[in-house]
Amino acid sequence: MSISSFEDRTFGELSADVWLRAIQNAKKKNKAVQPTTAIVPTGSSPQPMREALRSEAYLEKAQKIVQGVAFFTMDDYAYRDANDGVIRVLPMDDPRSYAAEHKRELFDPLGVDESLRFYFEPAANAQSEADRLEAIMREDVVKTSVLLGSMGEYDGHIAFHLPGVPANTGAHVGERSDDIDKQNSGHCGDLGTPTHFVTHGARTFMNANEAIFLANNRKIDILKEAILAQKQTIDLPITLCLHNPNQTVKIVADRALGEALTSVRSHIPRNVSVYAAQLT
């Protein structure tokens, strides 16, 4: 357990530093043994990191580090097709599509090979896509090396793995929650939040060698609650990783969150390290 402050880093820069270092270390460890895989999120929390990665200071280095890494997107929105009743992943041309956001803001700028981009295929049957990607994740050769994520500020969900869903659940389809509506209203705008989602599950998240969670001051209350829980509980999904002794967990925090976590410092699990950016 530790809380480290970085006086010369913004939240976005520190997030990029921690994530790229984790990818580098995973590639060295996995060389000639298994492929290096990474799960990446979308939303507001990783936005500063993606902006840093696309900057002149980081882009060339980041492109070299991620070369050869297989990327899995965490989740995406879905809808019920009025023509056949099938729940489908949002098409790529829908402005709410997470696949489109990953392509535009991360994969294309970093030059990720098309064959190494594992989306929930846009416009496809969402359940079929969940089954397809879960089958890949269940292969013996595939173990997520680096999980990058965030957490719901109201209920601690990871991706769209929501409270109450069993911890051994893999990729699945579900219906939106009130928390999703509140948190993602800015992303969805006037189009509204789609009725369904497809997501990887906690079984995959807990299986990652290293989990990095990006959190700003909006996550103070939920993160304190998760730390003080002192155990894993499906009612607060973020605890499934925070209190997983077999997983290395790193929390990248902004200045306000880093300062707030000092009050629960003695309760932070030994497998968890906090990196707090001091520049705004």
CSV table of C-alpha atoms in Angstrom, one decimal:
chain,number,residue,atom,x,y,z
A,1,MET,CA,0.0,0.0,0.0
A,2,SER,CA,1.3,3.4,-0.9
A,3,ILE,CA,0.3,6.9,-2.0
A,4,SER,CA,2.8,8.6,-4.2
A,5,SER,CA,2.5,12.3,-5.4
A,6,PHE,CA,3.9,13.5,-8.7
A,7,GLU,CA,4.4,17.3,-8.6
A,8,ASP,CA,5.3,17.6,-12.3
A,9,ARG,CA,2.5,15.6,-13.8
A,10,THR,CA,-1.1,16.4,-14.8
A,11,PHE,CA,-3.7,13.7,-14.3
A,12,GLY,CA,-3.6,12.9,-18.1
A,13,GLU,CA,0.2,12.7,-18.2
A,14,LEU,CA,0.5,10.5,-15.1
A,15,SER,CA,-2.3,8.2,-16.4
A,16,ALA,CA,-0.4,7.8,-19.7
A,17,ASP,CA,2.9,7.2,-17.8
A,18,VAL,CA,1.5,4.5,-15.6
A,19,TRP,CA,-0.4,2.8,-18.4
A,20,LEU,CA,2.5,2.8,-20.9
A,21,ARG,CA,4.9,1.4,-18.2
A,22,ALA,CA,2.5,-1.4,-17.4
A,23,ILE,CA,2.2,-2.3,-21.1
A,24,GLN,CA,6.0,-2.3,-21.4
A,25,ASN,CA,6.5,-4.5,-18.4
A,26,ALA,CA,3.8,-6.9,-19.6
A,27,LYS,CA,5.5,-7.2,-23.1
A,28,LYS,CA,8.8,-8.0,-21.4
A,29,LYS,CA,7.2,-10.6,-19.2
A,30,ASN,CA,5.1,-12.2,-21.9
A,31,LYS,CA,7.7,-12.3,-24.6
A,32,ALA,CA,7.7,-15.7,-26.4
A,33,VAL,CA,5.2,-17.1,-23.8
A,34,GLN,CA,1.8,-15.5,-24.4
A,35,PRO,CA,0.4,-12.5,-26.3
A,36,THR,CA,0.2,-9.2,-24.4
A,37,THR,CA,-3.4,-8.1,-24.2
A,38,ALA,CA,-5.0,-5.0,-22.8
A,39,ILE,CA,-8.6,-4.0,-22.1
A,40,VAL,CA,-9.4,-0.3,-22.5
A,41,PRO,CA,-12.4,1.8,-21.5
A,42,THR,CA,-14.1,4.9,-22.9
A,43,GLY,CA,-15.9,7.7,-21.1
A,44,SER,CA,-14.7,10.9,-19.4
A,45,SER,CA,-12.1,9.4,-17.0
A,46,PRO,CA,-9.7,8.2,-19.7
A,47,GLN,CA,-10.2,11.3,-21.8
A,48,PRO,CA,-7.2,13.2,-20.3
A,49,MET,CA,-5.0,10.2,-20.8
A,50,ARG,CA,-6.0,9.8,-24.4
A,51,GLU,CA,-5.3,13.5,-25.0
A,52,ALA,CA,-1.9,13.1,-23.5
A,53,LEU,CA,-1.1,10.0,-25.6
A,54,ARG,CA,-2.0,11.9,-28.8
A,55,SER,CA,0.3,14.9,-27.9
A,56,GLU,CA,3.7,15.5,-29.4
A,57,ALA,CA,5.3,14.6,-26.1
A,58,TYR,CA,3.9,11.1,-26.0
A,59,LEU,CA,2.7,9.9,-29.4
A,60,GLU,CA,5.8,8.5,-31.0
A,61,LYS,CA,6.8,6.7,-27.8
A,62,ALA,CA,3.3,5.4,-27.3
A,63,GLN,CA,3.0,4.0,-30.9
A,64,LYS,CA,6.2,2.0,-30.3
A,65,ILE,CA,5.2,0.6,-26.9
A,66,VAL,CA,1.7,-0.6,-28.0
A,67,GLN,CA,3.0,-2.2,-31.2
A,68,GLY,CA,1.9,-5.9,-31.3
A,69,VAL,CA,-0.5,-5.6,-28.3
A,70,ALA,CA,-4.0,-7.0,-28.7
A,71,PHE,CA,-6.7,-4.5,-27.5
A,72,PHE,CA,-10.1,-5.4,-26.2
A,73,THR,CA,-12.7,-2.7,-25.7
A,74,MET,CA,-14.5,-3.0,-22.3
A,75,ASP,CA,-18.0,-2.5,-23.4
A,76,ASP,CA,-20.4,-0.8,-25.8
A,77,TYR,CA,-24.0,0.3,-26.0
A,78,ALA,CA,-26.7,-1.8,-27.7
A,79,TYR,CA,-30.3,-1.4,-28.8
A,80,ARG,CA,-33.3,-3.6,-29.8
A,81,ASP,CA,-33.7,-3.7,-33.6
A,82,ALA,CA,-37.3,-2.8,-34.4
A,83,ASN,CA,-37.2,-5.0,-37.5
A,84,ASP,CA,-36.3,-8.3,-36.0
A,85,GLY,CA,-36.3,-7.8,-32.2
A,86,VAL,CA,-32.6,-8.7,-31.9
A,87,ILE,CA,-30.4,-6.7,-29.5
A,88,ARG,CA,-27.6,-5.3,-31.6
A,89,VAL,CA,-24.4,-3.4,-30.8
A,90,LEU,CA,-24.6,0.3,-31.9
A,91,PRO,CA,-23.4,0.8,-35.4
A,92,MET,CA,-20.1,2.6,-35.8
A,93,ASP,CA,-21.8,5.7,-37.3
A,94,ASP,CA,-23.9,6.3,-34.1
A,95,PRO,CA,-22.2,9.1,-32.2
A,96,ARG,CA,-22.7,7.2,-29.0
A,97,SER,CA,-20.7,4.2,-30.2
A,98,TYR,CA,-17.8,3.3,-28.0
A,99,ALA,CA,-16.2,1.3,-30.8
A,100,ALA,CA,-16.1,4.5,-32.9
A,101,GLU,CA,-14.7,6.5,-30.0
A,102,HIS,CA,-11.9,3.9,-29.4
A,103,LYS,CA,-11.1,3.9,-33.2
A,104,ARG,CA,-11.0,7.7,-33.4
A,105,GLU,CA,-9.3,8.7,-30.1
A,106,LEU,CA,-7.0,5.7,-29.3
A,107,PHE,CA,-6.5,3.0,-31.9
A,108,ASP,CA,-6.1,5.1,-35.1
A,109,PRO,CA,-3.7,7.7,-33.5
A,110,LEU,CA,-1.6,4.9,-31.9
A,111,GLY,CA,-1.5,2.9,-35.1
A,112,VAL,CA,-3.0,-0.3,-33.6
A,113,ASP,CA,-3.2,-2.9,-36.3
A,114,GLU,CA,-6.7,-3.7,-37.4
A,115,SER,CA,-6.2,-7.4,-36.6
A,116,LEU,CA,-5.4,-6.6,-33.0
A,117,ARG,CA,-8.6,-4.5,-32.4
A,118,PHE,CA,-11.2,-6.6,-30.6
A,119,TYR,CA,-14.4,-4.7,-30.6
A,120,PHE,CA,-17.9,-5.8,-29.8
A,121,GLU,CA,-18.6,-5.7,-33.6
A,122,PRO,CA,-20.8,-2.7,-34.4
A,123,ALA,CA,-24.3,-3.6,-35.6
A,124,ALA,CA,-23.9,-7.3,-34.8
A,125,ASN,CA,-26.0,-9.4,-32.5
A,126,ALA,CA,-24.9,-8.3,-29.1
A,127,GLN,CA,-25.3,-11.7,-27.4
A,128,SER,CA,-23.3,-13.4,-30.2
A,129,GLU,CA,-20.6,-10.9,-29.8
A,130,ALA,CA,-20.5,-11.4,-26.0
A,131,ASP,CA,-20.2,-15.2,-26.6
A,132,ARG,CA,-17.5,-14.7,-29.3
A,133,LEU,CA,-15.3,-12.5,-27.2
A,134,GLU,CA,-15.8,-14.5,-24.1
A,135,ALA,CA,-14.6,-17.6,-25.9
A,136,ILE,CA,-11.4,-15.7,-26.9
A,137,MET,CA,-10.9,-14.6,-23.3
A,138,ARG,CA,-11.4,-18.2,-22.1
A,139,GLU,CA,-8.7,-19.6,-24.3
A,140,ASP,CA,-5.7,-20.9,-22.2
A,141,VAL,CA,-3.3,-18.7,-24.2
A,142,VAL,CA,-5.2,-15.5,-23.5
A,143,LYS,CA,-4.8,-13.8,-20.2
A,144,THR,CA,-5.4,-10.1,-19.9
A,145,SER,CA,-2.1,-8.5,-19.1
A,146,VAL,CA,-3.3,-4.9,-18.4
A,147,LEU,CA,-6.8,-3.8,-17.5
A,148,LEU,CA,-7.4,-0.1,-17.7
A,149,GLY,CA,-10.7,1.1,-16.3
A,150,SER,CA,-12.7,3.4,-14.1
A,151,MET,CA,-15.6,3.0,-11.7
A,152,GLY,CA,-19.2,4.3,-11.5
A,153,GLU,CA,-19.3,7.2,-9.2
A,154,TYR,CA,-22.6,6.2,-7.7
A,155,ASP,CA,-22.4,2.4,-7.4
A,156,GLY,CA,-18.8,1.4,-8.3
A,157,HIS,CA,-19.6,-0.5,-11.4
A,158,ILE,CA,-16.7,-1.5,-13.7
A,159,ALA,CA,-17.6,-1.0,-17.4
A,160,PHE,CA,-21.2,-2.2,-17.5
A,161,HIS,CA,-20.7,-4.9,-14.9
A,162,LEU,CA,-23.3,-3.7,-12.5
A,163,PRO,CA,-23.9,-4.3,-8.8
A,164,GLY,CA,-25.5,-7.7,-8.0
A,165,VAL,CA,-24.0,-9.5,-11.0
A,166,PRO,CA,-22.1,-12.6,-9.9
A,167,ALA,CA,-18.3,-12.1,-9.8
A,168,ASN,CA,-17.7,-15.1,-12.1
A,169,THR,CA,-19.8,-13.6,-14.9
A,170,GLY,CA,-18.0,-13.2,-18.2
A,171,ALA,CA,-19.1,-11.1,-21.2
A,172,HIS,CA,-22.9,-10.5,-21.2
A,173,VAL,CA,-25.7,-8.3,-22.4
A,174,GLY,CA,-27.9,-6.2,-20.0
A,175,GLU,CA,-30.2,-3.3,-19.7
A,176,ARG,CA,-29.2,0.2,-18.7
A,177,SER,CA,-29.4,1.3,-15.0
A,178,ASP,CA,-30.2,4.7,-13.4
A,179,ASP,CA,-26.5,5.1,-12.6
A,180,ILE,CA,-25.6,4.6,-16.2
A,181,ASP,CA,-28.2,7.2,-17.3
A,182,LYS,CA,-26.8,9.8,-14.8
A,183,GLN,CA,-23.2,9.2,-15.6
A,184,ASN,CA,-23.4,9.0,-19.3
A,185,SER,CA,-25.9,11.7,-20.1
A,186,GLY,CA,-23.1,14.0,-21.3
A,187,HIS,CA,-21.8,11.3,-23.6
A,188,CYS,CA,-25.2,10.4,-25.1
A,189,GLY,CA,-26.5,14.0,-25.3
A,190,ASP,CA,-29.9,14.6,-26.8
A,191,LEU,CA,-30.0,11.2,-28.4
A,192,GLY,CA,-30.5,9.7,-24.9
A,193,THR,CA,-28.9,6.6,-23.4
A,194,PRO,CA,-29.5,3.4,-25.4
A,195,THR,CA,-31.7,0.7,-23.8
A,196,HIS,CA,-29.1,-2.0,-23.6
A,197,PHE,CA,-25.3,-2.7,-23.3
A,198,VAL,CA,-22.8,-5.4,-23.9
A,199,THR,CA,-19.8,-5.7,-21.7
A,200,HIS,CA,-17.0,-7.9,-20.5
A,201,GLY,CA,-17.5,-9.2,-17.0
A,202,ALA,CA,-15.8,-9.2,-13.6
A,203,ARG,CA,-14.3,-12.7,-14.3
A,204,THR,CA,-12.1,-11.1,-17.0
A,205,PHE,CA,-11.4,-8.0,-15.0
A,206,MET,CA,-10.3,-10.0,-11.9
A,207,ASN,CA,-8.1,-12.2,-14.1
A,208,ALA,CA,-5.9,-9.4,-15.3
A,209,ASN,CA,-2.3,-9.4,-14.1
A,210,GLU,CA,-2.5,-5.7,-13.4
A,211,ALA,CA,-5.5,-3.4,-13.1
A,212,ILE,CA,-5.2,0.4,-13.5
A,213,PHE,CA,-8.1,2.5,-12.5
A,214,LEU,CA,-8.4,6.2,-13.4
A,215,ALA,CA,-10.3,8.3,-10.9
A,216,ASN,CA,-10.9,12.0,-10.3
A,217,ASN,CA,-12.4,13.9,-7.4
A,218,ARG,CA,-16.0,12.8,-8.4
A,219,LYS,CA,-15.0,9.3,-7.3
A,220,ILE,CA,-13.9,10.2,-3.7
A,221,ASP,CA,-17.0,8.9,-1.9
A,222,ILE,CA,-17.4,5.6,-3.8
A,223,LEU,CA,-13.6,4.9,-3.6
A,224,LYS,CA,-13.5,5.5,0.1
A,225,GLU,CA,-16.5,3.2,0.6
A,226,ALA,CA,-14.9,0.5,-1.5
A,227,ILE,CA,-11.6,0.7,0.4
A,228,LEU,CA,-13.3,0.7,3.8
A,229,ALA,CA,-15.4,-2.3,2.8
A,230,GLN,CA,-12.3,-4.4,3.4
A,231,LYS,CA,-13.6,-7.3,1.3
A,232,GLN,CA,-15.0,-8.2,-2.1
A,233,THR,CA,-18.7,-7.7,-2.6
A,234,ILE,CA,-20.8,-8.0,-5.8
A,235,ASP,CA,-22.8,-5.1,-4.5
A,236,LEU,CA,-19.8,-2.8,-5.1
A,237,PRO,CA,-18.1,-4.2,-8.2
A,238,ILE,CA,-14.9,-2.1,-7.8
A,239,THR,CA,-14.1,-4.1,-4.6
A,240,LEU,CA,-13.7,-7.2,-6.7
A,241,CYS,CA,-10.4,-5.9,-8.0
A,242,LEU,CA,-9.4,-3.6,-5.0
A,243,HIS,CA,-9.6,-6.5,-2.6
A,244,ASN,CA,-8.2,-9.2,-4.9
A,245,PRO,CA,-4.9,-10.2,-3.3
A,246,ASN,CA,-3.8,-12.0,-6.6
A,247,GLN,CA,-3.9,-8.8,-8.6
A,248,THR,CA,-1.7,-5.7,-8.7
A,249,VAL,CA,-4.0,-2.7,-8.6
A,250,LYS,CA,-2.9,0.9,-9.3
A,251,ILE,CA,-5.2,3.9,-8.9
A,252,VAL,CA,-4.2,7.1,-10.8
A,253,ALA,CA,-5.9,10.0,-9.0
A,254,ASP,CA,-6.1,13.7,-9.5
A,255,ARG,CA,-4.9,16.0,-6.7
A,256,ALA,CA,-8.1,16.3,-4.8
A,257,LEU,CA,-8.7,12.5,-4.8
A,258,GLY,CA,-5.1,11.8,-3.7
A,259,GLU,CA,-5.5,14.2,-0.8
A,260,ALA,CA,-8.9,12.7,0.2
A,261,LEU,CA,-7.5,9.1,0.2
A,262,THR,CA,-4.9,10.0,2.9
A,263,SER,CA,-7.7,9.8,5.5
A,264,VAL,CA,-8.2,6.1,4.7
A,265,ARG,CA,-4.5,5.4,3.9
A,266,SER,CA,-4.2,2.7,6.6
A,267,HIS,CA,-7.1,0.8,5.1
A,268,ILE,CA,-5.8,0.6,1.5
A,269,PRO,CA,-5.1,-3.0,0.6
A,270,ARG,CA,-1.5,-4.1,0.2
A,271,ASN,CA,-2.0,-4.9,-3.4
A,272,VAL,CA,-3.1,-1.4,-4.2
A,273,SER,CA,-0.9,1.7,-5.0
A,274,VAL,CA,-2.2,5.2,-5.5
A,275,TYR,CA,-0.5,7.6,-7.9
A,276,ALA,CA,-1.6,11.2,-7.4
A,277,ALA,CA,-1.0,13.9,-10.0
A,278,GLN,CA,-0.5,17.4,-8.5
A,279,LEU,CA,-0.7,19.6,-11.6
A,280,THR,CA,-4.2,20.6,-12.8
